[in-house]
XYZ file of C-alpha atoms in Angstrom:
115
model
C 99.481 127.340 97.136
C 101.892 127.837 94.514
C 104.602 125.848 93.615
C 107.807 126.623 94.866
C 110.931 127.543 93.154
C 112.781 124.589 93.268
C 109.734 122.236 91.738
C 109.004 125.057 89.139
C 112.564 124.435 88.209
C 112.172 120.621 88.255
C 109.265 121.062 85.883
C 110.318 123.504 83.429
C 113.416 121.286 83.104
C 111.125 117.797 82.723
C 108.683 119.551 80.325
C 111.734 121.295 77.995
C 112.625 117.492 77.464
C 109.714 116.339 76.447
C 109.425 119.534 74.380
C 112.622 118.317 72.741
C 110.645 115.295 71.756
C 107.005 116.337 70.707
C 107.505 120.027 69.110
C 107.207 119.556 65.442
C 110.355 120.413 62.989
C 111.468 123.793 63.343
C 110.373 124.661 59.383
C 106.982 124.327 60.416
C 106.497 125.884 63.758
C 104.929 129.030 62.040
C 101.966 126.618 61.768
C 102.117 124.713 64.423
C 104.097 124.444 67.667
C 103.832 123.253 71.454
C 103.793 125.445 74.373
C 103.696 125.215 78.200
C 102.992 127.421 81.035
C 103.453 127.153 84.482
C 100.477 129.251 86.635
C 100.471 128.707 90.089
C 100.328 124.782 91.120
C 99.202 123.789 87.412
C 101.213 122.819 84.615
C 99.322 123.345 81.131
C 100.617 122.468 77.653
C 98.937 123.766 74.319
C 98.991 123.564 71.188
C 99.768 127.060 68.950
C 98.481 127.566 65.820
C 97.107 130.540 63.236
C 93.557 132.037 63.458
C 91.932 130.524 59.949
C 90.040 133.769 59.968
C 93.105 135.792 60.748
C 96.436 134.409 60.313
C 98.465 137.041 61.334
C 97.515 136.097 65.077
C 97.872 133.128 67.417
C 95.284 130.523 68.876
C 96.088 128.690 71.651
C 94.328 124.768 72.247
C 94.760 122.628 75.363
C 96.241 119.995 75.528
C 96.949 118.961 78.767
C 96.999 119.772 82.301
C 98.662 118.486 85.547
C 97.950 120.166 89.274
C 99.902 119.314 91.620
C 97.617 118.990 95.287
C 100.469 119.053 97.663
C 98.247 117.232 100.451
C 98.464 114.301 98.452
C 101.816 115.109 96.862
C 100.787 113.820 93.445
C 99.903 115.395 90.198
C 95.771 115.365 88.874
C 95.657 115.174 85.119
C 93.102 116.816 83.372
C 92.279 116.648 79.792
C 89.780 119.310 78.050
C 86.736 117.770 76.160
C 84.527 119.424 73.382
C 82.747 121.174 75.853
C 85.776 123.309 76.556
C 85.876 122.229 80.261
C 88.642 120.213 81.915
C 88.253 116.804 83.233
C 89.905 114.145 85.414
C 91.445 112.032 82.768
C 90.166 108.426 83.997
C 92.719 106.364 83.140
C 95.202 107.696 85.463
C 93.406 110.213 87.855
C 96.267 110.461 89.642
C 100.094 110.496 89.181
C 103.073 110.407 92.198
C 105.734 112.643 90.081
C 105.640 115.253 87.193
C 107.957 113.055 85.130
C 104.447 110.442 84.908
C 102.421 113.006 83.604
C 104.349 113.710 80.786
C 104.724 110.217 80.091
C 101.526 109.740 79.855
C 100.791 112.729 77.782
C 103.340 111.594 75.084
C 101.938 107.818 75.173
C 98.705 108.905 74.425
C 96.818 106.017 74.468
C 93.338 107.185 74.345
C 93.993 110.044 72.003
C 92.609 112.665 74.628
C 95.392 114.795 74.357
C 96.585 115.249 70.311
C 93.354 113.238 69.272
């Protein structure tokens, strides 16, 4: 089940902050730059860059993902490893708001998400 209007709100206003915070200067977002989308109950943020083979196009990289299981009412984190799949990041599994997430994203601490 999708997330409803109000917490898409909620979200897209948490995640422009921490947008404020992470996006790199505006000079060199042609290169590189953050970016978010909201599908369903998942939040994902990636990174956007130039193709090396073709720079006139876009690549997008995960970064992140949240999924918010409404049962539970908390947020699963996933992180996406070499293999290209996502996993349960296992230092926090589990996270009671959206706001935590992106905390955690932004600390970092095991360099899963920017490496």
């Amino acid at each position: 089940m999708a997330l409803s209007e109000f917490e898409i709100k909620k979200c897209e206003k948490e995640i422009e902050d921490f947008m404020k915070l992470r996006r790199p200067p505006v000079h060199i977002r042609n290169e590189l730059d953050l970016g978010y989308r909201i599908d369903g109950q998942s939040v994902e943020i990636f990174e956007i860059r130039p193709q090396w083979r073709d720079p006139s196009k876009n690549m997008e990289t995960p970064v992140a993902k949240a999924t918010f299981v409404k049962t539970q009412g908390c947020w699963k984190i996933f992180w996406q490893r070499a293999d290209l799949k996502w996993h349960g990041y296992e230092p926090a599994l589990k996270v009671k708001s959206f706001k935590d997430f992106l905390k955690i994203v932004a600390e970092d601490k095991h360099a899963c998400f920017f490496g």
